[in-house]
Coordinates of C-alpha atoms in Angstrom, one line a residue:
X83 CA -31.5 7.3 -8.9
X84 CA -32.4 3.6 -9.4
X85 CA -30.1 1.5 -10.7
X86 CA -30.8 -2.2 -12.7
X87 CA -30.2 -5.2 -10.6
X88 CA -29.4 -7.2 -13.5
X89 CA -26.8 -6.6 -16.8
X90 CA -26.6 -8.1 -19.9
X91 CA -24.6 -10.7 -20.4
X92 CA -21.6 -9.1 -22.3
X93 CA -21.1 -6.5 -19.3
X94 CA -20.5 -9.0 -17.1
X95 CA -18.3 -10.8 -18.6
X96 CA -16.3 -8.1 -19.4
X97 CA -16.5 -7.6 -15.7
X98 CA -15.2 -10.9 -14.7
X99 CA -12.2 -10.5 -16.8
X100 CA -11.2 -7.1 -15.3
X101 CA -11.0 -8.8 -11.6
X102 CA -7.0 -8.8 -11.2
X103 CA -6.2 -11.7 -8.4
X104 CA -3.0 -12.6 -7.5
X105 CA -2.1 -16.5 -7.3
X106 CA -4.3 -19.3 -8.5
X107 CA -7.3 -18.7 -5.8
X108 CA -10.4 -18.7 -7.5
X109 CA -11.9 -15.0 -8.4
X110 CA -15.7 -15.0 -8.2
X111 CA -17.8 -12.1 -9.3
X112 CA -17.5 -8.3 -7.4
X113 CA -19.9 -8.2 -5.1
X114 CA -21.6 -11.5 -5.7
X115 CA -20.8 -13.0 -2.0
X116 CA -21.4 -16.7 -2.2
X117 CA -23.7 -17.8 0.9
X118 CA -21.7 -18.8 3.6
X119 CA -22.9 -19.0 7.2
X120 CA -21.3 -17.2 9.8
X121 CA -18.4 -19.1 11.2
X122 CA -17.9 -20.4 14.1
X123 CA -16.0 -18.7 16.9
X124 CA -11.9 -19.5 16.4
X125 CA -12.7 -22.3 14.0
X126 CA -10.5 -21.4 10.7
X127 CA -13.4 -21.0 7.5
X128 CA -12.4 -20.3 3.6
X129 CA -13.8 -17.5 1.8
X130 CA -15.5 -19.1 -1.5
X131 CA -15.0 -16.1 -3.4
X132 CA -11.5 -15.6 -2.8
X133 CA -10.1 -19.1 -1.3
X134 CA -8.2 -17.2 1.4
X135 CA -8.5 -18.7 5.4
X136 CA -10.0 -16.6 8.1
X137 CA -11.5 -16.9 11.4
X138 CA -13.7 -14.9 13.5
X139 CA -12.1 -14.3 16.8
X140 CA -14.7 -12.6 19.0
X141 CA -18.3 -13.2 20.2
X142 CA -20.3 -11.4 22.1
X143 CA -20.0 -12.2 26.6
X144 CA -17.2 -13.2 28.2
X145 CA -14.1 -14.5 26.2
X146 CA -12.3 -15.2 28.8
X147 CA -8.9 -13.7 31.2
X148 CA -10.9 -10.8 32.3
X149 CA -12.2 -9.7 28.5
X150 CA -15.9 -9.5 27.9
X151 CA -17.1 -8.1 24.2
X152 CA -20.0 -5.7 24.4
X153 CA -23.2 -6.9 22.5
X154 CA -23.2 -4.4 19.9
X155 CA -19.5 -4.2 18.9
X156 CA -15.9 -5.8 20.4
X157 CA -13.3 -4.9 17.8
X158 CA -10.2 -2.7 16.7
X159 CA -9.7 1.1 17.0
X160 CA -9.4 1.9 13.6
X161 CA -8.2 1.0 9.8
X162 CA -4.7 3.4 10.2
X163 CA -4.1 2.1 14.3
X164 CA -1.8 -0.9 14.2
X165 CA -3.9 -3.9 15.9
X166 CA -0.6 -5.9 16.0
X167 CA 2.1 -5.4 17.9
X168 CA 5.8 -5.2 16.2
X169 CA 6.0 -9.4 16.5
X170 CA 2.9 -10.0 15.9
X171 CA 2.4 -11.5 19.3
X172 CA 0.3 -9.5 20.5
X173 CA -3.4 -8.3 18.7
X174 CA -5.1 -5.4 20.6
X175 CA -8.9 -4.6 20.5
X176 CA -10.2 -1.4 21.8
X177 CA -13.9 -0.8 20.7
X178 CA -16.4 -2.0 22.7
X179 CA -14.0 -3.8 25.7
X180 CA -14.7 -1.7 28.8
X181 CA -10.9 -0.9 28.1
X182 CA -8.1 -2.8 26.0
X183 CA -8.2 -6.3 25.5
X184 CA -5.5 -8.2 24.4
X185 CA -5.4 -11.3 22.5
X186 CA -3.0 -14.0 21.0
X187 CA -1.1 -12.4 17.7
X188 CA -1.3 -15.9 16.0
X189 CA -3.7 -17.6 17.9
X190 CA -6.5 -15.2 18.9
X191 CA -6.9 -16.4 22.3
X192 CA -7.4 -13.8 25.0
X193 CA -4.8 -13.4 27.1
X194 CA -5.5 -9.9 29.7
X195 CA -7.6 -7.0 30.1
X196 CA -6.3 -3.5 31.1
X197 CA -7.8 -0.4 31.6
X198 CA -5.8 2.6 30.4
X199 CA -6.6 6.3 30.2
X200 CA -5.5 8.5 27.1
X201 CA -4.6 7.1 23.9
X202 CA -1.9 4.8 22.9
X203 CA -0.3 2.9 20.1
X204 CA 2.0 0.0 19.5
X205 CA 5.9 1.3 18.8
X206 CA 6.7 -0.4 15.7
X207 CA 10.0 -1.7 16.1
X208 CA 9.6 -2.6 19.9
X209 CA 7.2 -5.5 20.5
X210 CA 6.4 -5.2 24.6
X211 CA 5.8 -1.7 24.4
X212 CA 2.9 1.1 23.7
X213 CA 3.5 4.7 23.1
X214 CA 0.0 6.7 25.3
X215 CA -0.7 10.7 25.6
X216 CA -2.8 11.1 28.5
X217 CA -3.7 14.6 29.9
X218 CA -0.3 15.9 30.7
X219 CA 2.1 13.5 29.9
X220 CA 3.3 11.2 27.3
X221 CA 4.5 7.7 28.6
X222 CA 6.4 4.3 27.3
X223 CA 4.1 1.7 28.7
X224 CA 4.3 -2.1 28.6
X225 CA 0.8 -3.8 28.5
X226 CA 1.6 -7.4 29.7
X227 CA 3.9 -5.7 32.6
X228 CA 1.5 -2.5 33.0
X229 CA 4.9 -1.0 33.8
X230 CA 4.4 2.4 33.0
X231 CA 7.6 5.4 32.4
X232 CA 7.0 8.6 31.8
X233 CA 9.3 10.7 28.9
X234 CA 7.7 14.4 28.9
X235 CA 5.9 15.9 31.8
X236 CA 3.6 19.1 30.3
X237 CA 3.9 22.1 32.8
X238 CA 2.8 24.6 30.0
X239 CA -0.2 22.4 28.5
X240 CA -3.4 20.7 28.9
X241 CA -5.4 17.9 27.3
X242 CA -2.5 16.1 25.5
X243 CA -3.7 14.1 22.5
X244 CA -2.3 11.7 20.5
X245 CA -3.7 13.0 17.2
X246 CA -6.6 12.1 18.6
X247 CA -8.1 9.0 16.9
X248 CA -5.6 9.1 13.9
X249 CA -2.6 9.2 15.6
X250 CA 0.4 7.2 14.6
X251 CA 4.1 7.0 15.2
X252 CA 7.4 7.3 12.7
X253 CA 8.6 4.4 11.5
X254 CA 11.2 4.4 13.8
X255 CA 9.0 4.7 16.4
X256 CA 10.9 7.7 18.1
X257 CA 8.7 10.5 17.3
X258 CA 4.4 11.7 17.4
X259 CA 2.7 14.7 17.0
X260 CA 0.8 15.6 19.9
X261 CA -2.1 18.2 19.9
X262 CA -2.4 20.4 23.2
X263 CA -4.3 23.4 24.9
X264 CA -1.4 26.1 25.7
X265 CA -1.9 28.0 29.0
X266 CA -2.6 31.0 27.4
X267 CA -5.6 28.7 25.6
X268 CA -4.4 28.6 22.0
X269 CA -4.7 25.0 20.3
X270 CA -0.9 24.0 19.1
X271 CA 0.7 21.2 17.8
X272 CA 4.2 19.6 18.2
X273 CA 6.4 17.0 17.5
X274 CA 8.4 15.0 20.3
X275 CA 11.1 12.6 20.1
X276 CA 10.6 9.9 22.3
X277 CA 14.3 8.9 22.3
X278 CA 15.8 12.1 22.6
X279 CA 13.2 13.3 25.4
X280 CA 13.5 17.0 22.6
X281 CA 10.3 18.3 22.4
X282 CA 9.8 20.4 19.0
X283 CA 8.6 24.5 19.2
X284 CA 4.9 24.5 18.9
X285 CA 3.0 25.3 15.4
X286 CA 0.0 27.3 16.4
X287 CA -3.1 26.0 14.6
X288 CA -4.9 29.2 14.5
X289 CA -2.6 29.9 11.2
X290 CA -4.7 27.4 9.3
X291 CA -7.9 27.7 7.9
X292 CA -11.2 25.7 10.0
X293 CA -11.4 23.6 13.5
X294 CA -8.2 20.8 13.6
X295 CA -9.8 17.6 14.3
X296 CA -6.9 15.5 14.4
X297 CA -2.7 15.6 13.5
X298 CA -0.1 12.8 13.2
X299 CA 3.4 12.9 12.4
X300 CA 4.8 11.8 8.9
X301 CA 6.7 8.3 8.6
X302 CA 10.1 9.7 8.6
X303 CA 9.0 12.1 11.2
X304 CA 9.7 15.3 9.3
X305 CA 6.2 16.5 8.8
X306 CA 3.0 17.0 10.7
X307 CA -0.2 16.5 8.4
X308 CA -3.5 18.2 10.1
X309 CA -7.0 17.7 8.9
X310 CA -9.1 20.7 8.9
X311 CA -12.9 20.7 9.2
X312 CA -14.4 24.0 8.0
X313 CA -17.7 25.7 9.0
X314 CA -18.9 24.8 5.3
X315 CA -18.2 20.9 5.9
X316 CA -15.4 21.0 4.2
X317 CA -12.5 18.9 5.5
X318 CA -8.9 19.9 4.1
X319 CA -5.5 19.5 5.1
X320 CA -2.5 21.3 6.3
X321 CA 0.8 20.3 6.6
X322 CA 3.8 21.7 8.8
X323 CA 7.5 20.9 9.0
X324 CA 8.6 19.7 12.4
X325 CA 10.3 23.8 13.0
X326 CA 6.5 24.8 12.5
X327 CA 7.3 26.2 8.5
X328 CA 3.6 25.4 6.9
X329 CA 4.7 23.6 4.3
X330 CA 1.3 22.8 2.1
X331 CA -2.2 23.1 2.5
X332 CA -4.6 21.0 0.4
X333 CA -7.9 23.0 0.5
X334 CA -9.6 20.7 -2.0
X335 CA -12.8 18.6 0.3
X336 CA -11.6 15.9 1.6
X337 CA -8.9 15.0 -1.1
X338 CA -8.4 12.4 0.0
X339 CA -9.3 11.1 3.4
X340 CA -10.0 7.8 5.2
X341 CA -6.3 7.2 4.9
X342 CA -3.2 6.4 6.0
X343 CA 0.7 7.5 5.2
X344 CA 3.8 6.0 3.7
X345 CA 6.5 5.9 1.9
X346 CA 6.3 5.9 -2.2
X347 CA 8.9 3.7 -3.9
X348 CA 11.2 6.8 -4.5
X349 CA 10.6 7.3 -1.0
X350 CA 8.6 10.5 -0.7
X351 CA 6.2 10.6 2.0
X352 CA 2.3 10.2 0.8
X353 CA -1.1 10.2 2.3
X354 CA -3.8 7.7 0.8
X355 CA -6.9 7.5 0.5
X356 CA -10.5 7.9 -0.8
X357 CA -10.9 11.4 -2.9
X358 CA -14.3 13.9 -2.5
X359 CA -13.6 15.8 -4.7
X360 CA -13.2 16.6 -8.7
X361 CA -11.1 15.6 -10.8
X362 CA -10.7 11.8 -9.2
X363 CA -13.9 11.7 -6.8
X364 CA -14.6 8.9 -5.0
X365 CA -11.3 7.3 -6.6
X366 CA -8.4 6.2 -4.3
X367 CA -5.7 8.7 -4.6
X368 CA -2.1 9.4 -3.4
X369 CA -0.9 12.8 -2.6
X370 CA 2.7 13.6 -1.5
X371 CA 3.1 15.7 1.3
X372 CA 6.2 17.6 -0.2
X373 CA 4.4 19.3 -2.9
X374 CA 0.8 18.0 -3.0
X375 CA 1.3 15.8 -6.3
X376 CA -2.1 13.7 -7.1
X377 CA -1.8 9.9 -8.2
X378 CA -5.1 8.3 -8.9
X379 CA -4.6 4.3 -7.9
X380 CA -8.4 3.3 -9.2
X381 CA -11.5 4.1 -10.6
X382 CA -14.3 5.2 -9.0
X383 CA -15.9 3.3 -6.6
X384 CA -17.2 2.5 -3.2
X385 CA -13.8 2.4 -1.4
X386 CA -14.4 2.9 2.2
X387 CA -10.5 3.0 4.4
X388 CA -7.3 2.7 3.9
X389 CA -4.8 1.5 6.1
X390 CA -0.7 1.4 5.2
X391 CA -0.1 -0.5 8.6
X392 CA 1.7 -3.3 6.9
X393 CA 5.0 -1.5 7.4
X394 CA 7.1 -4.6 6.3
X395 CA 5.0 -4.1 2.8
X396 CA 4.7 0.1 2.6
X397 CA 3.7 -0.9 -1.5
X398 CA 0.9 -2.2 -0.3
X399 CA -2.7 -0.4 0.7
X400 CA -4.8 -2.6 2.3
X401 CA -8.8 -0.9 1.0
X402 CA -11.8 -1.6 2.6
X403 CA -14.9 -1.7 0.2
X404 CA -18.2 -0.9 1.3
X405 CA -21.4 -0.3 -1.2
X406 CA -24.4 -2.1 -2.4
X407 CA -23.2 -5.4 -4.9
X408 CA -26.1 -4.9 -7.5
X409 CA -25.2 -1.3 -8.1
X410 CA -21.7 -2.1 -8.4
X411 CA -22.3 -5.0 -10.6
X412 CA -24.4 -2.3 -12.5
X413 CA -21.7 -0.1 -13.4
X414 CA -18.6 -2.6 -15.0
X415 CA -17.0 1.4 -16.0
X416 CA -16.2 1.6 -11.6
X417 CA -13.8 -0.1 -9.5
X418 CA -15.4 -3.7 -9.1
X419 CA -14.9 -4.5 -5.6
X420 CA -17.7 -4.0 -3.4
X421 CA -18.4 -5.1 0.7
X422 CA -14.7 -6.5 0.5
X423 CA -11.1 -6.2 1.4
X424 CA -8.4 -5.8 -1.5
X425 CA -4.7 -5.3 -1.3
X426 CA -3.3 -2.7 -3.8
X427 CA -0.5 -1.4 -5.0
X428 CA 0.5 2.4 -4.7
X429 CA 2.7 2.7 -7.2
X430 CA 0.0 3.2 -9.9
X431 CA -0.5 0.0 -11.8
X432 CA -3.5 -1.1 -10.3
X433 CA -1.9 -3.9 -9.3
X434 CA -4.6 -6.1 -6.8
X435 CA -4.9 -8.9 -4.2
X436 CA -8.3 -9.8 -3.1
X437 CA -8.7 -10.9 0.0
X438 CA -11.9 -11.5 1.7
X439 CA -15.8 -10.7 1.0
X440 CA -17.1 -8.9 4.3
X441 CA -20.3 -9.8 3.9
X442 CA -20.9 -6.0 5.3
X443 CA -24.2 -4.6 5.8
X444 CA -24.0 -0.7 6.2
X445 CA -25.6 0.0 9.2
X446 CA -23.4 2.7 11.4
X447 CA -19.6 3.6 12.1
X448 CA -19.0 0.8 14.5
X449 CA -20.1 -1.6 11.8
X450 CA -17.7 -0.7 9.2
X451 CA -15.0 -2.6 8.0
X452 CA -12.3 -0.4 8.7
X453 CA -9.5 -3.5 7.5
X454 CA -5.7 -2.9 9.2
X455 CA -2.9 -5.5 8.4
X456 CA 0.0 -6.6 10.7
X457 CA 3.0 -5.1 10.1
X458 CA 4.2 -7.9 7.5
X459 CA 0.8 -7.8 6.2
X460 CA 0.9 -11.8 6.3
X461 CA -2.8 -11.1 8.5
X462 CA -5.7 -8.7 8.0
X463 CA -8.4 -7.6 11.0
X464 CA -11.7 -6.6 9.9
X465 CA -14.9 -5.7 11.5
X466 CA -18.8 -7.6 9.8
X467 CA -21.9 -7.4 11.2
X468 CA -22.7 -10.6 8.6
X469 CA -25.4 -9.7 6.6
X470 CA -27.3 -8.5 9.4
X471 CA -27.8 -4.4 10.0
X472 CA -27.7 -3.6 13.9
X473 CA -27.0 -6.9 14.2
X474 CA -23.6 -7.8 16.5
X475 CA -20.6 -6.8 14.7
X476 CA -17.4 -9.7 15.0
X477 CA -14.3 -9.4 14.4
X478 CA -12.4 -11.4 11.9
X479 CA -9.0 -12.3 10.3
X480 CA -7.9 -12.6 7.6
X481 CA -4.8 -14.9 6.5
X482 CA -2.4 -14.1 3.3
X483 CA 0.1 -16.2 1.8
X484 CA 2.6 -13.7 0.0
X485 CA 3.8 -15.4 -2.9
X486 CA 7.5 -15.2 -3.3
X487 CA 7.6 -13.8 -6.9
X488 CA 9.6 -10.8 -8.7
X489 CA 7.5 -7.6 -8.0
X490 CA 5.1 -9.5 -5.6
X491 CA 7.3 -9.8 -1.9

């Protein structure tokens, strides 16, 4: 279907006025991207659409301390990984690194290079150290030390993973859901609790419905959510207490995914992210894991990832927005965000922050956006290829002044 590239006059007005931006920083049109070359490596730049600072902090070659960014791509794991460590001192980039690199939280300097096996993430309420799953085990491991301690040595298990991919810690920090090959070859799942050294009883994944492509444990570390990819291509959901009791499965397509988990105001865990399916496609949604309740948070639109990494700010989804700007522009009935990130608000009021054009052309996976925040969600990491498809993709950041208002902190 071909869409017009241009809309009367009255549409877009009525377009303009339905932009929500918090603060005084000037608005701009969805989608309309005011030129801007690309900046400069570590030299601070202003978004003209949104007035909010940013900086590019990679470049392809050597940067420096042993780190060297690949041509095609240096930049974060992933929208739901935390990039930033509990401080904020520390800013991690794994894609396209020969390994991990890590780089001044504040800053963006590099600072050392390590080479790790397995999987690992930041603990969120301990700064110096890194949670990994690697084959067997599952360690406590301090990057700028590269002191490593192990806390659960498998015996009865192979290929330990650390969801894989979508992985992420409680809260606390304390407890992950690793996936594992039993000896006896069945595919399981189980909880551990890092502090305790207690390993939970295994849930055996054969119960559920389709191939399990990845697990992570809930924020208060009660609940194990699965995603499910069945021979048909469609991709639900399971979700297990701790004890292995299948609590809910969602078996609507993909409903939602390209999210991340929190906590809801009346704190009830909930997953969110983009829907797939009828009645709120393509909307971003939020689903509690205790019963599988539906909350639409937009319209439809072009929203790409969510990530609910700001864990100082759990009201806060931070949305990446892919999608072609004249289309968009097209349509004033969608959500009018398009190659941009936004901040929003879970609790249903469409409440919005816009933060930074991406100036995104879609190209491939390792050129998407796929924006995280720090944990006070004061910065944002994002991933642009600039305008230019196949073209090297940069890192960036974002920088967000909260404003210290009644219903805003």
């Amino acid at each position: 279907m071909t869409f017009p590239r241009l809309i009367p006059a009255l549409l877009l007005m009525a377009a303009l006025l339905a932009l929500h931006t918090a603060g005084n920083r000037p608005s701009g049109a969805a989608g309309t991207e005011p030129a801007m070359d690309l900046p400069a490596y570590l030299k601070p730049a202003t978004d003209p659409a949104t007035g909010i600072r940013f900086t590019r902090i990679t470049q392809p070659g050597a940067l420096g301390s042993g780190i060297v960014c690949g041509k095609i791509y240096c930049s974060h794991r992933y929208s739901s990984a935390q990039a930033w460590n509990a401080d904020q001192s520390l800013l991690v980039l794994m894609n396209g690194c020969n390994g991990m690199c890590f780089l001044d939280g504040k800053t963006y300097l590099p600072l050392f290079h390590r080479n790790k096996s397995g999987e690992c993430e930041w603990r969120p309420r301990n700064a110096e150290m890194m949670i990994c799953v690697d084959g067997q085990k599952i360690s406590i491991w301090a990057p700028r030390t590269n002191r490593e301690d192990i806390v659960y040595s498998a015996t009865k298990y192979r290929d330990l993973e650390f969801g894989p991919s979508k992985g992420n810690p409680s809260r606390d920090g304390n407890r992950i859901a690793v996936r594992a090959t039993r000896n006896d070859g069945a595919a399981v799942v189980f909880a551990y609790d890092i502090d305790r050294r207690l390993k939970y009883p295994d849930i055996d994944l054969a119960q559920v419905a389709g191939t399990t492509s990845s697990c992570t444990i809930s924020p208060l570390g009660e609940n194990i959510l699965c995603f499910q990819n069945l021979v048909d291509g469609t991709e639900q959901r399971a979700i297990f207490a701790v004890d292995g009791t299948l609590r809910q499965t969602w078996k609507d397509h993909h409903r939602p995914g390209h999210g991340d988990l929190t906590l809801d105001a009346d704190g009830s865990e909930i997953y969110v992210g983009t829907s797939k399916s009828a009645p709120d496609k393509y909307q971003v949604i939020k689903r509690r894991l205790s019963d599988g309740k539906v909350t639409s948070l937009t319209k439809y639109g072009e929203a790409e990832h969510t990530s609910l990494r700001a864990l100082d700010r759990p009201e806060w989804a931070f949305i990446s927005y892919g999608g072609n700007p004249d289309e968009v522009r097209s349509h004033p009935d969608w959500a009018p965000y398009t190659r941009e990130v936004i901040a929003l608000r879970v609790d249903g009021r469409q409440e919005v922050r816009r933060i930074v054009q991406t100036r995104n052309a879609p190209f491939d996976y390792w050129s998407e956006t796929h924006a995280s925040p720090s944990p006070d969600g004061s910065q944002v990491i994002w991933s642009s290829n600039w305008g230019v498809p196949g073209g090297p993709v940069y890192e960036f950041v974002a920088h967000i002044d909260w404003p210290q208002q009644p219903g805003l902190n």
